[in-house]
Coordinates of C-alpha atoms and ligand atoms in Angstrom, one line a residue:
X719 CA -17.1 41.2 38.0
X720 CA -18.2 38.4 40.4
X721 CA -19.5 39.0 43.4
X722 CA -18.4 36.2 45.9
X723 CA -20.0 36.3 49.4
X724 CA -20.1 34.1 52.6
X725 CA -22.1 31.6 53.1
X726 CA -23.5 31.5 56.7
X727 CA -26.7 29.6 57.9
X728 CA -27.3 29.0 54.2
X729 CA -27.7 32.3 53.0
X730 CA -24.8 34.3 50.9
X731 CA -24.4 37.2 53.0
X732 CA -21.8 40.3 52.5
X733 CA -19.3 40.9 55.1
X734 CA -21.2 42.8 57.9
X735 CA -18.2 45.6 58.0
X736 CA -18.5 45.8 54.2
X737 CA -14.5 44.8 54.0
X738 CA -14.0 42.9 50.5
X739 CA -11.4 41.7 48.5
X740 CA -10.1 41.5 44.8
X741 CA -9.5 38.0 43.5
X742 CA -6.9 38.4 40.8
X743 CA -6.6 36.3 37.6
X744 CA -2.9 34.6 37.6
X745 CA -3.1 34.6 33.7
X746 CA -3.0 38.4 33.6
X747 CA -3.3 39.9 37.2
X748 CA -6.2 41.4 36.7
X749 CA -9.2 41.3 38.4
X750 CA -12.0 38.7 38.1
X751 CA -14.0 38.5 41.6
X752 CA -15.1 40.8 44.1
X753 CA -15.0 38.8 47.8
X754 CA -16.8 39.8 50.9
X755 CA -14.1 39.4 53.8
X756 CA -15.4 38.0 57.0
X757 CA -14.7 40.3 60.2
X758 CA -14.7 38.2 63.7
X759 CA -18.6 38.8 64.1
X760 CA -19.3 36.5 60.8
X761 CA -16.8 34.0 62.0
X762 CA -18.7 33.9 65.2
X763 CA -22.4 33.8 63.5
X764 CA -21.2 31.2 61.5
X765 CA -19.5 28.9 64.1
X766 CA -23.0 30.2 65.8
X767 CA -24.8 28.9 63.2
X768 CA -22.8 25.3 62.7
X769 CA -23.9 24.6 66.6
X770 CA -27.2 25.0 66.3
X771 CA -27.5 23.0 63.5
X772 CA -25.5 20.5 65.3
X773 CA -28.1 20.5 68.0
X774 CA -31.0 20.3 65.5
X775 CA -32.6 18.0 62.9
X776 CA -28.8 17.3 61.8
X777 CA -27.8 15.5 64.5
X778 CA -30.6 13.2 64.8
X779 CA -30.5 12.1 60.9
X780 CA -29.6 8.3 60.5
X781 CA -26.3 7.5 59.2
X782 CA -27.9 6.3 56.0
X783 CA -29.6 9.4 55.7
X784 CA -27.0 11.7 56.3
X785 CA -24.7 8.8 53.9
X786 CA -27.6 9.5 51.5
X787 CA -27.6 13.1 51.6
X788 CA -23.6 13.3 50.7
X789 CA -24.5 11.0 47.7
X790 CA -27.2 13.4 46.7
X791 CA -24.4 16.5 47.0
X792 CA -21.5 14.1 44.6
X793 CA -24.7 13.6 42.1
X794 CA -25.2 17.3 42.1
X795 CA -21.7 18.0 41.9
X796 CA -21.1 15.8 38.9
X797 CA -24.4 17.4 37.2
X798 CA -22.3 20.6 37.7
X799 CA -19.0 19.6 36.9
X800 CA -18.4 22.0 34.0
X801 CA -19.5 25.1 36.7
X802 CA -16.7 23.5 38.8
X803 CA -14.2 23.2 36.5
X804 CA -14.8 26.2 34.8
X805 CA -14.2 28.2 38.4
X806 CA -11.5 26.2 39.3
X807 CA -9.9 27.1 36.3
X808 CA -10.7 30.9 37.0
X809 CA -9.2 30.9 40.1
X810 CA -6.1 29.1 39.1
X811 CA -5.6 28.9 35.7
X812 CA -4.5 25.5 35.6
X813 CA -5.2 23.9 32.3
X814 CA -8.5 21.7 32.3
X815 CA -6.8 18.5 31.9
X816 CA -5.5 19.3 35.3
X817 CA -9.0 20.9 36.9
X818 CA -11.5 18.2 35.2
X819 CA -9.8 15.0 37.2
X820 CA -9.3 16.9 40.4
X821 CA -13.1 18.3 40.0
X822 CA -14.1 14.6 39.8
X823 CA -12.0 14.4 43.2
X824 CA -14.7 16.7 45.0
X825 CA -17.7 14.3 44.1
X826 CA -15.6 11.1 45.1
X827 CA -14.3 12.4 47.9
X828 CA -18.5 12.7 49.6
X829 CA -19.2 9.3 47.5
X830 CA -16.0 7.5 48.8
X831 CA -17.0 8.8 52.9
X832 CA -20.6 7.9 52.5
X833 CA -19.6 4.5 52.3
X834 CA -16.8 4.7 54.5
X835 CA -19.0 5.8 57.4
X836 CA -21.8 3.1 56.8
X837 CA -19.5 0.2 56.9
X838 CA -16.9 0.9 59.4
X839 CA -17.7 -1.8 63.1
X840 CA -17.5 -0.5 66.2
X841 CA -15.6 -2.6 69.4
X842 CA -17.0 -4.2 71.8
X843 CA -15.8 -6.8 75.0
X844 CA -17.4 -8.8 76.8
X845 CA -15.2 -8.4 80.4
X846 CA -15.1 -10.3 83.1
X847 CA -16.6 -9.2 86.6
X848 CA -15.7 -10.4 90.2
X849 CA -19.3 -11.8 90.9
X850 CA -19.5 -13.4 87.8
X851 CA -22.2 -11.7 86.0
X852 CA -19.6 -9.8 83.5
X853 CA -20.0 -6.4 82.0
X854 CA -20.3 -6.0 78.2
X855 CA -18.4 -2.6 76.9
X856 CA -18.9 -1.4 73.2
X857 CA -18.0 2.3 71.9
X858 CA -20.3 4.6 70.1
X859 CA -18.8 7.0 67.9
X860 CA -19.8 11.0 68.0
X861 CA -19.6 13.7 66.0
X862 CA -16.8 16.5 67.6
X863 CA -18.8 18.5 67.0
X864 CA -18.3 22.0 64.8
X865 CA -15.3 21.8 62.8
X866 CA -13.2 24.7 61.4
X867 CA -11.6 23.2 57.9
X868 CA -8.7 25.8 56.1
X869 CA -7.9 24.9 53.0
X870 CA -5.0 26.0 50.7
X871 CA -5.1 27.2 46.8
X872 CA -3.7 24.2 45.0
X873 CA -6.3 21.9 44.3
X874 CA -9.1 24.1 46.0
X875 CA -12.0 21.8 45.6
X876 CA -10.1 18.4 46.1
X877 CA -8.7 19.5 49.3
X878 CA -11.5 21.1 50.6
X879 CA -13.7 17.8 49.8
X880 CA -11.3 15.9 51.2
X881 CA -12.3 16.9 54.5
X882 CA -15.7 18.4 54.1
X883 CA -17.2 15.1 53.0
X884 CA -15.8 13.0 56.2
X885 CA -16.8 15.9 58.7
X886 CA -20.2 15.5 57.2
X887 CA -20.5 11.8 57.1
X888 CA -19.7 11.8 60.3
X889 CA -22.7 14.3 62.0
X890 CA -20.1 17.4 62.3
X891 CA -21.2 21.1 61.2
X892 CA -18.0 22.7 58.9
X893 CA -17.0 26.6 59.3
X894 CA -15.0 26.3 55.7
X895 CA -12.1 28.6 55.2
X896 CA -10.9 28.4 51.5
X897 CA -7.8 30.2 50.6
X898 CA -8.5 33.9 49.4
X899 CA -6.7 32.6 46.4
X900 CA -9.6 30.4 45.1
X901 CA -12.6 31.3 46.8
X902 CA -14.9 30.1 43.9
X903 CA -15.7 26.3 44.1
X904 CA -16.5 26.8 48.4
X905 CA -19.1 29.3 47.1
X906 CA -20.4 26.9 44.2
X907 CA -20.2 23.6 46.9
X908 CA -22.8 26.0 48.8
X909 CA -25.2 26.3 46.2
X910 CA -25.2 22.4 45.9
X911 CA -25.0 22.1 49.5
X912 CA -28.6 23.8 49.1
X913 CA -30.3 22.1 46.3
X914 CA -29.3 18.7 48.0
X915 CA -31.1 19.7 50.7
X916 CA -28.5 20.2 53.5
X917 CA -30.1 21.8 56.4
X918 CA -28.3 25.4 57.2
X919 CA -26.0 25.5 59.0
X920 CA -24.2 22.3 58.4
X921 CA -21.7 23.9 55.9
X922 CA -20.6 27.4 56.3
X923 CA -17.9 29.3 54.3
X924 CA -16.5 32.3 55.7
X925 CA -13.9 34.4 52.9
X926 CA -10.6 36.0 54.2
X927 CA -6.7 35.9 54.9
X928 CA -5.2 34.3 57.7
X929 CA -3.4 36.3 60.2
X930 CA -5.2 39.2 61.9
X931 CA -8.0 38.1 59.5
X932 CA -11.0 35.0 59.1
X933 CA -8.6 32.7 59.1
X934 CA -7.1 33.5 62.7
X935 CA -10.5 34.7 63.8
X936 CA -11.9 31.4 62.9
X937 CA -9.2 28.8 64.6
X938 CA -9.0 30.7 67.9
X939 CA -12.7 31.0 68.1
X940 CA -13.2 28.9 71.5
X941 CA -16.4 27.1 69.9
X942 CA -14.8 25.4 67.0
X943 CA -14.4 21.7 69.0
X944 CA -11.4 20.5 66.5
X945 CA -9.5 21.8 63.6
X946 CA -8.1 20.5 59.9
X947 CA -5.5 22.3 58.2
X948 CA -3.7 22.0 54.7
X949 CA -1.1 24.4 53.8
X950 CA 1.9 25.6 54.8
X951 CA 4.4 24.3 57.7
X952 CA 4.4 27.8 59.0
X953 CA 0.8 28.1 59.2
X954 CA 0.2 24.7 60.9
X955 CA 2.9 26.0 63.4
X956 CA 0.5 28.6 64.0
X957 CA -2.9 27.1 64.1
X958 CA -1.8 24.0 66.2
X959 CA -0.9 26.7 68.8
X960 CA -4.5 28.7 68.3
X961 CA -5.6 24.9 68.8
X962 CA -3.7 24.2 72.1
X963 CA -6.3 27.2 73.8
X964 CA -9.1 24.7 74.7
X965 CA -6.6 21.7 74.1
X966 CA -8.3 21.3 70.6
X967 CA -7.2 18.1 68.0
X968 CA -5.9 19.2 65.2
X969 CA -5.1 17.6 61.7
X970 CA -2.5 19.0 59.8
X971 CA -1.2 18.4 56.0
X972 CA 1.7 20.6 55.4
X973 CA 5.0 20.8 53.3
X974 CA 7.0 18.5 51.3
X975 CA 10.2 18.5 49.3
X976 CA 9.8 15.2 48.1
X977 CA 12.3 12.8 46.9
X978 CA 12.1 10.6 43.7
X979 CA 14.7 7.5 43.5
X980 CA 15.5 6.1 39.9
X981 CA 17.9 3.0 40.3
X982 CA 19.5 1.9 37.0
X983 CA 17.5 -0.9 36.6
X984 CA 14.0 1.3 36.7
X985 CA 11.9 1.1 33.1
X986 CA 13.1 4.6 31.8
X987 CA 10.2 5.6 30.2
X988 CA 7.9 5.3 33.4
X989 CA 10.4 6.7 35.3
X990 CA 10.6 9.7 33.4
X991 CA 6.8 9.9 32.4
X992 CA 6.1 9.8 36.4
X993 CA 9.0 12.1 37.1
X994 CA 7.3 14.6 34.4
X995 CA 4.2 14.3 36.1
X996 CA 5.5 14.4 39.5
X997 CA 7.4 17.7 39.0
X998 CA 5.6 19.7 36.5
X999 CA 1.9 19.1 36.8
X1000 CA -0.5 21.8 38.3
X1001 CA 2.9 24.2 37.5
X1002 CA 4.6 22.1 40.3
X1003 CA 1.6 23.2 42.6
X1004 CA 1.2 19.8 44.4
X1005 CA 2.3 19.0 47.6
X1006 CA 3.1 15.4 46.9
X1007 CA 5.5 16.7 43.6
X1008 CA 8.5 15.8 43.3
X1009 CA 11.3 18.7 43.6
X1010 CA 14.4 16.2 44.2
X1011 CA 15.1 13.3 42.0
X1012 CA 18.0 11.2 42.7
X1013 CA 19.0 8.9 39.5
X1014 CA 21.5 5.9 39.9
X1015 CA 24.5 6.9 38.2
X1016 CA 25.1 4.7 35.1
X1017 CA 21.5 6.1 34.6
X1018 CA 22.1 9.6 35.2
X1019 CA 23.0 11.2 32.4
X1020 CA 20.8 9.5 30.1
X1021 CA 17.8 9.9 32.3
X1022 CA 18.7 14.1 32.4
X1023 CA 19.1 14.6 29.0
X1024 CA 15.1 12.3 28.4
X1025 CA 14.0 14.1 31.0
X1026 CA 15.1 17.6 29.7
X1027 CA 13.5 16.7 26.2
X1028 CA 9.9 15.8 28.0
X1029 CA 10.2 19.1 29.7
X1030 CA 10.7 21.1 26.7
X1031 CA 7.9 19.6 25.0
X1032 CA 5.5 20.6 27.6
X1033 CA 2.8 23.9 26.2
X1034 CA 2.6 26.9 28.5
X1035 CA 0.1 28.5 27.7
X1036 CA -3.8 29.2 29.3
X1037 CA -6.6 27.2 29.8
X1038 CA -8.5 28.6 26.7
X1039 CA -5.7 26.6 24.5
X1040 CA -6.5 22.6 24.6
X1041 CA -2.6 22.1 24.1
X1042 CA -1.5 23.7 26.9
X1043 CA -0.1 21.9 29.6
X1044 CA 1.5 24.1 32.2
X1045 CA -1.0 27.3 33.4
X1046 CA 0.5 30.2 35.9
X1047 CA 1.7 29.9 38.9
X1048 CA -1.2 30.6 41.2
X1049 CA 0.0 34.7 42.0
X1050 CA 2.6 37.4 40.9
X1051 CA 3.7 37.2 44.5
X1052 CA 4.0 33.2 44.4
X1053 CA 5.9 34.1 40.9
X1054 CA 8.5 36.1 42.6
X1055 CA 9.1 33.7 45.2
X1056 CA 9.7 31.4 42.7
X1057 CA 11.6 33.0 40.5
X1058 CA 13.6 33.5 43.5
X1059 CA 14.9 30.2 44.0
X1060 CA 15.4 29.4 40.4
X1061 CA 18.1 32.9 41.2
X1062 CA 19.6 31.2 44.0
X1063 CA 19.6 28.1 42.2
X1064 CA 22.4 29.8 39.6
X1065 CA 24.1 31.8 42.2
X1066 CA 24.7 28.4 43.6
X1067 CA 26.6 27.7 40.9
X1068 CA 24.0 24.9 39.3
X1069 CA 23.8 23.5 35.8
X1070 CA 20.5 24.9 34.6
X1071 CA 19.3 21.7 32.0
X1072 CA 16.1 23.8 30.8
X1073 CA 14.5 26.7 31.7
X1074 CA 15.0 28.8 34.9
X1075 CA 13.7 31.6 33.7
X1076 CA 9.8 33.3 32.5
X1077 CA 8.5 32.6 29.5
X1078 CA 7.4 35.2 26.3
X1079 CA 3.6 35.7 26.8
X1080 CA 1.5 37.3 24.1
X1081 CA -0.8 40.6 24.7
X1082 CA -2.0 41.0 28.5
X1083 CA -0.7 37.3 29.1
X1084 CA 2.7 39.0 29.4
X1085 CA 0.8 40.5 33.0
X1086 CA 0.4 36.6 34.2
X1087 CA 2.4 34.8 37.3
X1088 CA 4.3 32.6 34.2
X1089 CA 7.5 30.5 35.2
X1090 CA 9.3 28.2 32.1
X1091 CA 9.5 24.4 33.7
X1092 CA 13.4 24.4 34.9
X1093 CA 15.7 21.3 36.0
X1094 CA 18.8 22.2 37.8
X1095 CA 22.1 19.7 38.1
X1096 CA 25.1 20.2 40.0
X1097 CA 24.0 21.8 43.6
X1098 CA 25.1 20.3 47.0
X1099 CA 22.4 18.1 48.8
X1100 CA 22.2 20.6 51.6
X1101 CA 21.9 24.4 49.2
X1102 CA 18.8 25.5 49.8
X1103 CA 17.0 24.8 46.8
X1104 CA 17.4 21.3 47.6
X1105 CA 16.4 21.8 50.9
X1106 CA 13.4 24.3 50.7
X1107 CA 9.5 23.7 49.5
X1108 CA 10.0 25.7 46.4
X1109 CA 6.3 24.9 45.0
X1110 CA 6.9 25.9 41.3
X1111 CA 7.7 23.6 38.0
X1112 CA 11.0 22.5 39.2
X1113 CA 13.5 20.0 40.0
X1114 CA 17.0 18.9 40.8
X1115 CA 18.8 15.5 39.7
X1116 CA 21.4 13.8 41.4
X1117 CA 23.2 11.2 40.9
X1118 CA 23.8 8.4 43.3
X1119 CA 26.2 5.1 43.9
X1120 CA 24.5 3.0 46.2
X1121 CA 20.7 1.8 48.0
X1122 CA 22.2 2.9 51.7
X1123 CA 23.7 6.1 50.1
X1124 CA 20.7 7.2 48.5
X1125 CA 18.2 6.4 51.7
X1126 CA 20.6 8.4 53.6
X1127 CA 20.1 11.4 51.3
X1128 CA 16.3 11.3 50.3
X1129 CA 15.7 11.5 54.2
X1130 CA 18.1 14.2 54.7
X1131 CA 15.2 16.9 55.3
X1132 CA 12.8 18.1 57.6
X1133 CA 10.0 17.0 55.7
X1134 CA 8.9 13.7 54.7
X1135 CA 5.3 13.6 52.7
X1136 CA 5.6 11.2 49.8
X1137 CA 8.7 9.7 47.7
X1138 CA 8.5 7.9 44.5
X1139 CA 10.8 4.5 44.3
X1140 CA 11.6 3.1 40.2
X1141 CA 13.0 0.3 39.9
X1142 CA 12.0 -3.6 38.9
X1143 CA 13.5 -5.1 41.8
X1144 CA 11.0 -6.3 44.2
X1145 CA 12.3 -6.4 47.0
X1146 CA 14.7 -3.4 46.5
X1147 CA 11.3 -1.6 46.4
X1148 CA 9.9 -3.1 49.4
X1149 CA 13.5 -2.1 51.4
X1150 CA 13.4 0.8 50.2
X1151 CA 10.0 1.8 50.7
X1152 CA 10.5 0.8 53.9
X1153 CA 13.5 2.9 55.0
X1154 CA 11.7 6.1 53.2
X1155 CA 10.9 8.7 55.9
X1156 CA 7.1 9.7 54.5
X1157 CA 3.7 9.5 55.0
X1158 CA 3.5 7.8 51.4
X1159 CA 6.0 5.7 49.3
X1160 CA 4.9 5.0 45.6
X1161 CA 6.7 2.0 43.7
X1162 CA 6.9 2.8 39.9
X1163 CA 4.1 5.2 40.1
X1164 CA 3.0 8.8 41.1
X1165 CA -0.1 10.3 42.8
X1166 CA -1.9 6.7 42.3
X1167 CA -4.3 7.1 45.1
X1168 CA -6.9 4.7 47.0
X1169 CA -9.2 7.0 49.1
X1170 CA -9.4 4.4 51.6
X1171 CA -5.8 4.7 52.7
X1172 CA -4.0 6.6 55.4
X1173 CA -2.8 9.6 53.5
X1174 CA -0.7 12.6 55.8
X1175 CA 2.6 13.9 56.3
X1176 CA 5.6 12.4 58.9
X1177 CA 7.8 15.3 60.4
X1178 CA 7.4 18.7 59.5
X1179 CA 4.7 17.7 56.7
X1180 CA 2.1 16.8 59.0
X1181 CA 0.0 15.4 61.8
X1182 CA -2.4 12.6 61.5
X1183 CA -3.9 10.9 58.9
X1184 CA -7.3 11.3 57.2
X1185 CA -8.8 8.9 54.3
X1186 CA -10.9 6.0 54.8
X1187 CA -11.4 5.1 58.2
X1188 CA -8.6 7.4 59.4
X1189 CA -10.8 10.2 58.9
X1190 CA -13.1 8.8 61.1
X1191 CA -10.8 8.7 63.7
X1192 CA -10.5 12.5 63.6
X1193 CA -13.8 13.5 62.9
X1194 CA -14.8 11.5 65.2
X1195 CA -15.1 10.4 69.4
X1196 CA -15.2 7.3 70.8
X1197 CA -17.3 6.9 73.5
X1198 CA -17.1 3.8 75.8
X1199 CA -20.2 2.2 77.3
X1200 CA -19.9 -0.4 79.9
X1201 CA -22.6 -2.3 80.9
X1202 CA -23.3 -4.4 84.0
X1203 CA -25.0 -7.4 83.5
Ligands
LIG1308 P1 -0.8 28.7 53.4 O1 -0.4 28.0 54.6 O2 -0.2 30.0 53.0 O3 -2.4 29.0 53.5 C1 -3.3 28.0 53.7 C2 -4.6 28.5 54.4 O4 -4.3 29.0 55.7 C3 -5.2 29.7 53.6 O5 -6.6 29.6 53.6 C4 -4.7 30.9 54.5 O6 -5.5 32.0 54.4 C5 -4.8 30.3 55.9 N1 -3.9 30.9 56.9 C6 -2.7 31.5 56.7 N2 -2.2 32.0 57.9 C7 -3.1 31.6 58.8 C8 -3.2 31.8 60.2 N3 -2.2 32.4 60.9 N4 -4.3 31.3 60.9 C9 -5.3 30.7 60.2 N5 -5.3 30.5 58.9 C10 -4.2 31.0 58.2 O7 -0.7 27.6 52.3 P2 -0.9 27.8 50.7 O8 0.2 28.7 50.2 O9 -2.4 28.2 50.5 O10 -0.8 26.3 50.1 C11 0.5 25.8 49.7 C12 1.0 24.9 50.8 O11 0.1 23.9 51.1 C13 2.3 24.2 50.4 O12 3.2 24.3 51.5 C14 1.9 22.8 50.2 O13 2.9 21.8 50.3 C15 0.8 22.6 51.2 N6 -0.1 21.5 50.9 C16 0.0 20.4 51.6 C17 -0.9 19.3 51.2 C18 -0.9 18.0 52.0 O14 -1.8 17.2 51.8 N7 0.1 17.8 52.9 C19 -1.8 19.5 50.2 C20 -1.8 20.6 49.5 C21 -0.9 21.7 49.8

């Protein structure tokens, strides 16, 4: 079985209590990896750690060295991209036309910030002084310093890059917390984080849970200068208070429950190919899926019954078979919460279109977190399948009458992440996208992203925005210098 440690200072190093974990397999439950929990002393030696190196050769590299180091760790990640994709796929078992894209993710995501940080200008005034001589004022910006990054199970390595490669670009040490779901990839990042040359310390993983555990241990330690969170509502809830001890920033990508609008007029078969994606890919693992899907109603019933077909074509099966399409769900306990809502979903009284149910698994498969891709009809707007982050293969369709009707109901919820607009009306779109309450509106398209862009959540999905030069603006300070002439 694997053995899967911490990384702290740049050494793999057990938990110094000896407290470890199984990692369980979601095609069969059983288990693959042994993981070495970190207690509050490892946290602290590895926040430790992340400081000094912050105060050592790190800080004083160039930006084009440091820019050229983070290309030298997305070379060595593409050199290993089958080690990544085959852990990925360990952890998860998604099916590796899922993992080998968002593997690429990881690489792009150091490549895309090591340009990012090079080219972004700084301000500067020249301001006007009562004697005349004037003052000139530029800003600098600084590293905040050591940065404690949490990361969910979803798209482990994607999500994780996404902010370890612009804490790095910009001079910051990470303490990495991956979720005790996936642990593999954070420990396989550290191996190339070494044979790039990274100096110790920059990157540090610690391995845990998050209440009473690393994860809590490592957002109210009082030497982590900012934090960036992905996961759940609740747990941003909980970290931004940890954060508020020390009043530190926080970045936060949470929840969705993410509309799609079809109007009549939308090109059907894009509409249902990006509906198909948008709900069912990564087993409806993806924060920016789409669990609502609102279908102008001369459309309606044609779109349903397309849709329906495309969904009952889709392969369940594991990563081992090329055809398959949809892997597990990521646990047995994220299965039963599932599974849960697809049992409220009928108590409500809905129309279950296709599955709602698990699916027949052959030999020790049958032990697997499966789910059968379902669409529901026929609930109430406000029933709490249409209301709740269910974060499995799913969706709802409604139909709708009108633009302002529609608007009114894709914002009806606490969330508001990403939405998907079909139609070939121009400036329909643009209104609509517009009016959208989200972070991110797509027009005739899903999950088409430019890494330059301000990506994050509006309401309960989120606080700030990262990408681009966004990120900078979190993992980094401005400092003003004004200077008498
Ligand atoms: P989660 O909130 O359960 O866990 C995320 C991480 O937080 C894990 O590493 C966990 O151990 C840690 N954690 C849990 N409680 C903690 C605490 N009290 N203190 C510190 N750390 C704690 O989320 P998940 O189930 O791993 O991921 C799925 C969720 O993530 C979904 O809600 C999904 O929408 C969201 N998500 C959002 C985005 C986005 O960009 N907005 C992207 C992917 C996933």
């Amino acid at each position: 079985m694997l053995d899967i440690r911490n990384f702290i200072d740049g050494q793999f190093v057990p938990g110094s209590d000896g407290k470890a974990f199984d990692k369980r397999s979601p095609l069969n439950d059983k288990a693959i990896a042994r993981v070495s929990e970190a207690s509050r002393a490892d946290v602290d030696r590895a926040v430790t750690a992340a400081r000094a190196a912050l105060e050592g050769p790190w800080r004083k590299l160039p930006v084009g060295d440091r820019a050229g180091l983070l290309l030298k760790v997305a070379g060595e990640m593409t050199r290993r991209h089958a080690d990544f994709v085959d852990a990925e796929v360990a952890d998860t078992g998604m099916p590796r036309v899922v993992a080998n894209p968002m593997c690429a993710r990881g690489a792009a995501n150091f490549k895309t910030f090591a340009e990012v940080v090079k080219t972004v200008p700084t301000e500067f005034f020249e301001t006007p002084t009562p004697d005349g001589r004037g003052a000139l004022n530029y800003a600098i910006r600084r590293p905040v310093g050591v940065v404690g990054v949490v990361c969910p199970w979803n798209a482990p390595l994607l999500l994780m890059t996404w902010k370890v490669g612009p804490a790095l670009a910009c001079g910051n040490a990470v303490v990495v917390k991956p979720s005790e779901e996936t642990p593999q990839t954070a420990a396989l990042l550290a191996e190339v984080m070494n044979a790039a040359g990274v100096p110790k310390g920059v990157y540090n993983v610690v391995n845990g849970f998050g209440p009473n555990s690393t994860g809590e241990f490592l957002t109210t330690h009082p030497k982590v200068d900012a934090i960036t969170f992905t996961g759940e509502t609740r747990t941003g809830e909980a970290i931004m208070k940890a954060a508020a001890v020390g009043a530190r920033p926080v970045s936060l990508e949470m929840g969705g429950k993410n509309a799609a609008i079809v109007f009549a007029d939308a090109d059907l078969e894009a509409a249902i190919e990006g509906t198909m994606r948008s709900a069912f890919s990564n087993t409806g693992q993806v924060c920016l899926g789409t669990e609502r899907v609102y279908v102008e109603r001369p459309l309606f019933e044609k779109f349903v019954a397309t849709l329906k077909a495309a969904a009952e074509k889709l392969r369940v099966g594991p990563p081992s078979d090329p055809a398959s399409r949809i892997g597990p769900l990521i646990s047995r306990e994220h299965q039963r919460k599932v599974l849960s809502y697809y049992a409220k979903a009928v108590e409500a009284g809905a129309t279950v279109v296709t599955g709602g149910g698990v699916p027949e698994m052959p030999g020790d498969l049958a032990g697997g977190a499966w789910v059968q891709p379902t669409i529901w009809t026929g609930l109430p707007d406000d029933s709490a399948v249409c209301t709740e982050e269910i974060f499995g293969p799913c969706c709802h369709v409604f139909p709708f009458d009108a633009e302002a009707e529609v608007i009114e109901r894709a914002n009806a919820t606490d969330y508001g992440l990403s939405a998907a607009v079909w139609t070939r009306d121009l400036a329909r779109a643009h209104r609509v996208a517009a009016e959208i309450e989200a972070g991110i509106v797509w027009v005739n398209s899903w999950f088409l992203r430019d890494l330059r862009t301000a990506f994050g959540g509006s309401k309960h999905s989120g606080i700030g925005r990262e990408g681009g030069v966004h990120s900078l603006e979190f993992y980094t300070e401005l400092k003003n210098v004004c200077v008498k002439l």
